[in-house]
Coordinates of N, CA and C in Angstrom, one line a residue:
X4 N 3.8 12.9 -2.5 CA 2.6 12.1 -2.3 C 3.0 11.0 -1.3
X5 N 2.3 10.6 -0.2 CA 2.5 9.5 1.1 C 1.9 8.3 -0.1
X6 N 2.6 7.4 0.8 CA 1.8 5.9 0.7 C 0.4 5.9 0.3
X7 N 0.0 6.6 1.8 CA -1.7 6.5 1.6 C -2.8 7.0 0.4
X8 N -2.3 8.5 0.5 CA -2.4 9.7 -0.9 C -2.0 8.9 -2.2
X9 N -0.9 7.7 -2.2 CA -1.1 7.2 -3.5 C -2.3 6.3 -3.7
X10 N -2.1 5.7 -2.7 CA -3.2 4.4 -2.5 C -4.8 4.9 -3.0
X11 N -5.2 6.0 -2.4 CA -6.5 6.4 -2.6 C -6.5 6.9 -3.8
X12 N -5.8 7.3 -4.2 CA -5.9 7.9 -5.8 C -6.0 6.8 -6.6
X13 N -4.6 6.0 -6.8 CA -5.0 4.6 -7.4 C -5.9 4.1 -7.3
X14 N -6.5 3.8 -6.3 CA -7.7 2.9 -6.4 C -9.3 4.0 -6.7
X15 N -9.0 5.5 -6.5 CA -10.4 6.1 -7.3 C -9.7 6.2 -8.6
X16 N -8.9 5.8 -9.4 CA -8.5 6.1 -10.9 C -9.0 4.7 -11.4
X17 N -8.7 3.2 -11.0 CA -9.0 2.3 -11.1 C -10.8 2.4 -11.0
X18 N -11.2 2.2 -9.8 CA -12.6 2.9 -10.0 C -13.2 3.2 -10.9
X19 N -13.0 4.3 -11.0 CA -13.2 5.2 -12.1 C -13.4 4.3 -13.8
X20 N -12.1 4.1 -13.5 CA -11.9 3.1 -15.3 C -13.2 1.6 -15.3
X21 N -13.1 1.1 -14.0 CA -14.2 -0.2 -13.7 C -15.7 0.2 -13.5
X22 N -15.8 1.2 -13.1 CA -17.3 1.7 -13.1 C -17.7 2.8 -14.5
X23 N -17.1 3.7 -15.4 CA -17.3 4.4 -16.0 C -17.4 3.8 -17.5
X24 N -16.4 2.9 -17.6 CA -16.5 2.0 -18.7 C -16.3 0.3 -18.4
X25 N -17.0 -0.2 -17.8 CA -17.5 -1.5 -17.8 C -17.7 -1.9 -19.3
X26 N -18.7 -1.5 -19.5 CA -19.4 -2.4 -21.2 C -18.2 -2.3 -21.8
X27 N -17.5 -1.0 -22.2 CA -16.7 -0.8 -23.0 C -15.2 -1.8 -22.5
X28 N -15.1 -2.4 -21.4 CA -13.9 -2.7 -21.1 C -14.2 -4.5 -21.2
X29 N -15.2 -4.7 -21.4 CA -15.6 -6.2 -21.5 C -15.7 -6.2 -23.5
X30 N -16.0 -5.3 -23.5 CA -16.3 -5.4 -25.2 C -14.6 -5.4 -25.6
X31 N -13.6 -4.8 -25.5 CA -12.0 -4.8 -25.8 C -11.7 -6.2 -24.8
X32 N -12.1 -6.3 -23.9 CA -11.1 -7.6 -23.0 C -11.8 -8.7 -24.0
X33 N -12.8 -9.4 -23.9 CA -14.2 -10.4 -24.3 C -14.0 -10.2 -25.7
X34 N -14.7 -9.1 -26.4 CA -15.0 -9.4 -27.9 C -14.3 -8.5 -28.6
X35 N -12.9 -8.3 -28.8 CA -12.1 -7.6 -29.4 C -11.8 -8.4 -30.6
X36 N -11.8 -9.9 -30.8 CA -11.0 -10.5 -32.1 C -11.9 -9.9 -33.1
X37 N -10.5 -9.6 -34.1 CA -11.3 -9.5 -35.6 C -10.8 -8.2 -35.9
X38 N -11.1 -7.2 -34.3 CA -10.8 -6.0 -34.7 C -9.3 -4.9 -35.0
X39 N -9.9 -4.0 -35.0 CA -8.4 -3.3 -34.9 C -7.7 -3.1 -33.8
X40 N -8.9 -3.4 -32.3 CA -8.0 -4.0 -31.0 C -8.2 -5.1 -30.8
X41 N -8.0 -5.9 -31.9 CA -8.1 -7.4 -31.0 C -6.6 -7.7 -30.2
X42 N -5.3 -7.0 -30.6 CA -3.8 -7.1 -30.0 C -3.7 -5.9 -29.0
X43 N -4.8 -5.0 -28.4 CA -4.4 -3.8 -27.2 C -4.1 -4.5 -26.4
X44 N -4.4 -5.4 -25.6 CA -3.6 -5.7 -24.2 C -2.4 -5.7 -24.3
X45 N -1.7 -6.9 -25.6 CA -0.3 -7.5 -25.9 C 0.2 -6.2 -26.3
X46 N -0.3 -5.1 -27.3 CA 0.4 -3.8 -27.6 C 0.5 -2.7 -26.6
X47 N -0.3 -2.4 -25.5 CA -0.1 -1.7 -24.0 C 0.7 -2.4 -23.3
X48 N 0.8 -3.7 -23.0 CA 1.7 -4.6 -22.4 C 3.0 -4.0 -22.8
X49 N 3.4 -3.9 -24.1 CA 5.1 -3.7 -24.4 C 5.4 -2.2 -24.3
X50 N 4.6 -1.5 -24.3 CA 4.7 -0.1 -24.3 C 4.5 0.3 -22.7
X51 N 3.9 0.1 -22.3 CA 4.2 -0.3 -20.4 C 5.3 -0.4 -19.8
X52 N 6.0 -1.8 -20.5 CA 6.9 -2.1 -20.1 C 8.1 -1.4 -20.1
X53 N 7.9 -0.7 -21.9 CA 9.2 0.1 -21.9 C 8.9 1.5 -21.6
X54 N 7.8 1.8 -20.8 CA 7.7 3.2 -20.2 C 8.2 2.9 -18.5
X55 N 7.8 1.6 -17.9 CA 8.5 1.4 -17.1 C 10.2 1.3 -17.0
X56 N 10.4 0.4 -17.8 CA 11.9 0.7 -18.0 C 12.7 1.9 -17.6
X57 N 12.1 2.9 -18.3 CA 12.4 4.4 -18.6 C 12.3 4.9 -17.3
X58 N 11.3 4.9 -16.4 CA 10.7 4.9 -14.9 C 11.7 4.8 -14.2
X59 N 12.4 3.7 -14.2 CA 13.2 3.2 -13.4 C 14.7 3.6 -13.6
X60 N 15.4 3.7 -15.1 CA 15.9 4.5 -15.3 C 15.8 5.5 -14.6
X61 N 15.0 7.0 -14.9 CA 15.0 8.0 -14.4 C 15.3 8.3 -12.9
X62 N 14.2 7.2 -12.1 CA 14.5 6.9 -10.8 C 15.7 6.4 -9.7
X63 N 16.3 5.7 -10.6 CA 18.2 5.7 -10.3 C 18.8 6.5 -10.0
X64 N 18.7 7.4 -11.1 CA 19.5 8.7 -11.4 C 19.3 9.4 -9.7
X65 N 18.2 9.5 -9.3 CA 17.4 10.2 -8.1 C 17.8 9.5 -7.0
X66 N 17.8 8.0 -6.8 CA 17.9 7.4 -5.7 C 19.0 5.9 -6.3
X67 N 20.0 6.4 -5.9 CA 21.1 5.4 -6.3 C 21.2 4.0 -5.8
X68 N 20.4 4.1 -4.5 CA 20.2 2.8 -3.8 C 19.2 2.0 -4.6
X69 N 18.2 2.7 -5.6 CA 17.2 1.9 -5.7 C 17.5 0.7 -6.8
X70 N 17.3 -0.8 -6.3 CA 17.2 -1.9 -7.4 C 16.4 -1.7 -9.0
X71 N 17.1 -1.1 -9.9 CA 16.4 -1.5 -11.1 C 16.8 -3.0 -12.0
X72 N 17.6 -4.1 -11.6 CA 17.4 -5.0 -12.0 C 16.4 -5.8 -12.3
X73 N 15.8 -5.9 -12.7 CA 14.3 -6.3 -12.8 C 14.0 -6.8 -14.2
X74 N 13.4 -8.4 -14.3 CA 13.7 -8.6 -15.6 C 12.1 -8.1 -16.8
X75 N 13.2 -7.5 -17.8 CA 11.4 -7.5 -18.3 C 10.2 -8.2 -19.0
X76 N 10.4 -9.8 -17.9 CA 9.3 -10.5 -18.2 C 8.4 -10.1 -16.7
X77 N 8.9 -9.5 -15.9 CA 8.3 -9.1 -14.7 C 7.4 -7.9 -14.5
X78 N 8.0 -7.3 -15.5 CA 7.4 -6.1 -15.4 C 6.3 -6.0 -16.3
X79 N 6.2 -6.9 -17.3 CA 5.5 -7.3 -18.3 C 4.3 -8.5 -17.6
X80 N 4.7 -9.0 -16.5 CA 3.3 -9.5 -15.8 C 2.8 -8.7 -15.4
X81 N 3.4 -8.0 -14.4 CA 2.3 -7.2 -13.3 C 1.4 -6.0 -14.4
X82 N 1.5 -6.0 -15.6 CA 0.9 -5.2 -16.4 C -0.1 -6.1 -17.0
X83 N 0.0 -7.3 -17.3 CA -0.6 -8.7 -17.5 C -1.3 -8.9 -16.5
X84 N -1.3 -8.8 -15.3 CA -2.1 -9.2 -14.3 C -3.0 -7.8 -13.9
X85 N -3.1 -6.6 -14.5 CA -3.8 -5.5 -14.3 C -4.9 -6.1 -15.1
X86 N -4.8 -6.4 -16.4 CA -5.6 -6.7 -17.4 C -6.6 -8.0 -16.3
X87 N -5.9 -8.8 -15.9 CA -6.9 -9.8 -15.4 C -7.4 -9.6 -14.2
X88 N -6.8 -8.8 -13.7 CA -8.0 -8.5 -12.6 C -9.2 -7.6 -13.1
X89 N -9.1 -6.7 -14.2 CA -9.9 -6.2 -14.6 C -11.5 -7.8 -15.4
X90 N -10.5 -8.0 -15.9 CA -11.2 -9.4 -16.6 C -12.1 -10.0 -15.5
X91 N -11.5 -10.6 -14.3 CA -12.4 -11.1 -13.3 C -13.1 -10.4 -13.1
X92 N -12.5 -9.3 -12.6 CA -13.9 -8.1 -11.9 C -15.2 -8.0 -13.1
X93 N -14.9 -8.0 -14.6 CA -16.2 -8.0 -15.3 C -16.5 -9.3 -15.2
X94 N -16.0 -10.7 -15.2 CA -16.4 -11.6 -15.3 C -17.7 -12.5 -14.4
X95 N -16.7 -12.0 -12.9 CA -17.6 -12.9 -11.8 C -18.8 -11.4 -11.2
X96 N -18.5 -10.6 -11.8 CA -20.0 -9.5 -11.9 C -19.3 -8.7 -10.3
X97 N -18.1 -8.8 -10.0 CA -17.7 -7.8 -8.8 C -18.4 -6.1 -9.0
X98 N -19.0 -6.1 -8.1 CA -19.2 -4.4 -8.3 C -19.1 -3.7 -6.7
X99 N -19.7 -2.6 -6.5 CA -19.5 -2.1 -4.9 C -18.4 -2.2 -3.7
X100 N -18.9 -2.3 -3.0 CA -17.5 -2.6 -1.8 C -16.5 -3.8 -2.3
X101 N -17.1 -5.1 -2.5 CA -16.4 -6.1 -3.2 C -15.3 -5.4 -4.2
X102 N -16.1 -4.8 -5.1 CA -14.6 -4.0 -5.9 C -13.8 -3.1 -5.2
X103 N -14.3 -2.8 -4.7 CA -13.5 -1.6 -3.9 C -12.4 -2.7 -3.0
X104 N -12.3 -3.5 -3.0 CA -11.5 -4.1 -1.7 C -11.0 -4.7 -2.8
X105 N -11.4 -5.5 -3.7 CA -10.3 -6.3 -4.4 C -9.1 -5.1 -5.1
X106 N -9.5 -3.9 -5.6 CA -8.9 -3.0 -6.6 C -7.9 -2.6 -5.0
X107 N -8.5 -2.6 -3.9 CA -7.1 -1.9 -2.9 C -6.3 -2.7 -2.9
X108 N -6.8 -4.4 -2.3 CA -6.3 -5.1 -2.3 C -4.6 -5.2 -3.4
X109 N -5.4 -5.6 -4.6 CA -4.2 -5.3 -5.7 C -3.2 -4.7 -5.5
X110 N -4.0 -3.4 -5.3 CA -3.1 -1.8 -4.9 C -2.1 -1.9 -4.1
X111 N -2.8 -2.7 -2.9 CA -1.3 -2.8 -1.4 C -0.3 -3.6 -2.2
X112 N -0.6 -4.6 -2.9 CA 0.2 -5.8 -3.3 C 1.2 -5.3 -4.1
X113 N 0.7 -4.6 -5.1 CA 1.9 -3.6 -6.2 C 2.5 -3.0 -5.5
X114 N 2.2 -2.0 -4.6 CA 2.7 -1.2 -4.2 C 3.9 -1.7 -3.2
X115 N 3.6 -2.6 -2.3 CA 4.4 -3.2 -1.2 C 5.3 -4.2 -1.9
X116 N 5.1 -5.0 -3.2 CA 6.1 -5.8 -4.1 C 6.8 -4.9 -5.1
X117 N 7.2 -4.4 -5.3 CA 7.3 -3.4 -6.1 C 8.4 -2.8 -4.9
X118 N 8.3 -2.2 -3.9 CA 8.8 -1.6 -2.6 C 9.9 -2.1 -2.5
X119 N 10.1 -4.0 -2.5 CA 10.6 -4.9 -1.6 C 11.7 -5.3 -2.8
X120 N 11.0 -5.1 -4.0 CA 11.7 -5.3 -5.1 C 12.7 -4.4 -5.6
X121 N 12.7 -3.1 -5.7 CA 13.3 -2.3 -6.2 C 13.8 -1.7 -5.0
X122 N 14.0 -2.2 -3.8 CA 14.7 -1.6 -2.4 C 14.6 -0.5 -2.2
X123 N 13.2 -0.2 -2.2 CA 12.8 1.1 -1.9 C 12.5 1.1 -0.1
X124 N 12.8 1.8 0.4 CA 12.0 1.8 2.1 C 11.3 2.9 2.3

């Protein structure tokens, strides 16, 4: 899969999740306390992380050059900061092209930090 071919996918899977379940993703981010998800972010956060971990692992093995030093309070943000951009986007009422530009936006950002980080070219 190219750069690009990821990019578009990511951002219609993202899509997908911001437009198909909005109510549902403001009702878990917003009014979760009390419930049985009131800890999903913090509990996907750690399981993320150590699926990441694993990721990178694997990925060594494949590309010897690649940086997996990476600490995992790092990896544990940018999983943290998925959640808040989701949060804004329900918050300040982003919908249409506006979402669509902030969700690529994101997208380039991961993708090209992430690149620069783990010395991938």
């Amino acid at each position: 899969m190219t750069q690009e071919s990821y990019l578009l996918s990511a951002v219609a899977d993202y899509m997908s999740i911001l437009k198909e379940n909005r109510t549902l993703l403001k009702i878990l981010l917003f009014k979760a306390q009390g419930s049985s998800l009131e800890n999903f972010k913090i509990e996907f956060t750690d399981k993320a992380t150590v699926q990441v971990k694993t990721w990178f692992a694997n990925n060594k093995l494949r590309h010897p050059d690649m940086n997996i030093e990476v600490s995992d309070f790092m990896i544990h943000l940018h999983t943290v900061w998925m959640f808040t951009m989701f949060e804004e986007i329900i918050m300040h009422r982003v919908t249409g092209d506006a979402m669509v530009r902030v969700v690529e936006e994101y997208i380039k950002f991961e993708i090209n930090g992430w690149k620069h980080i783990l010395n991938i070219e």
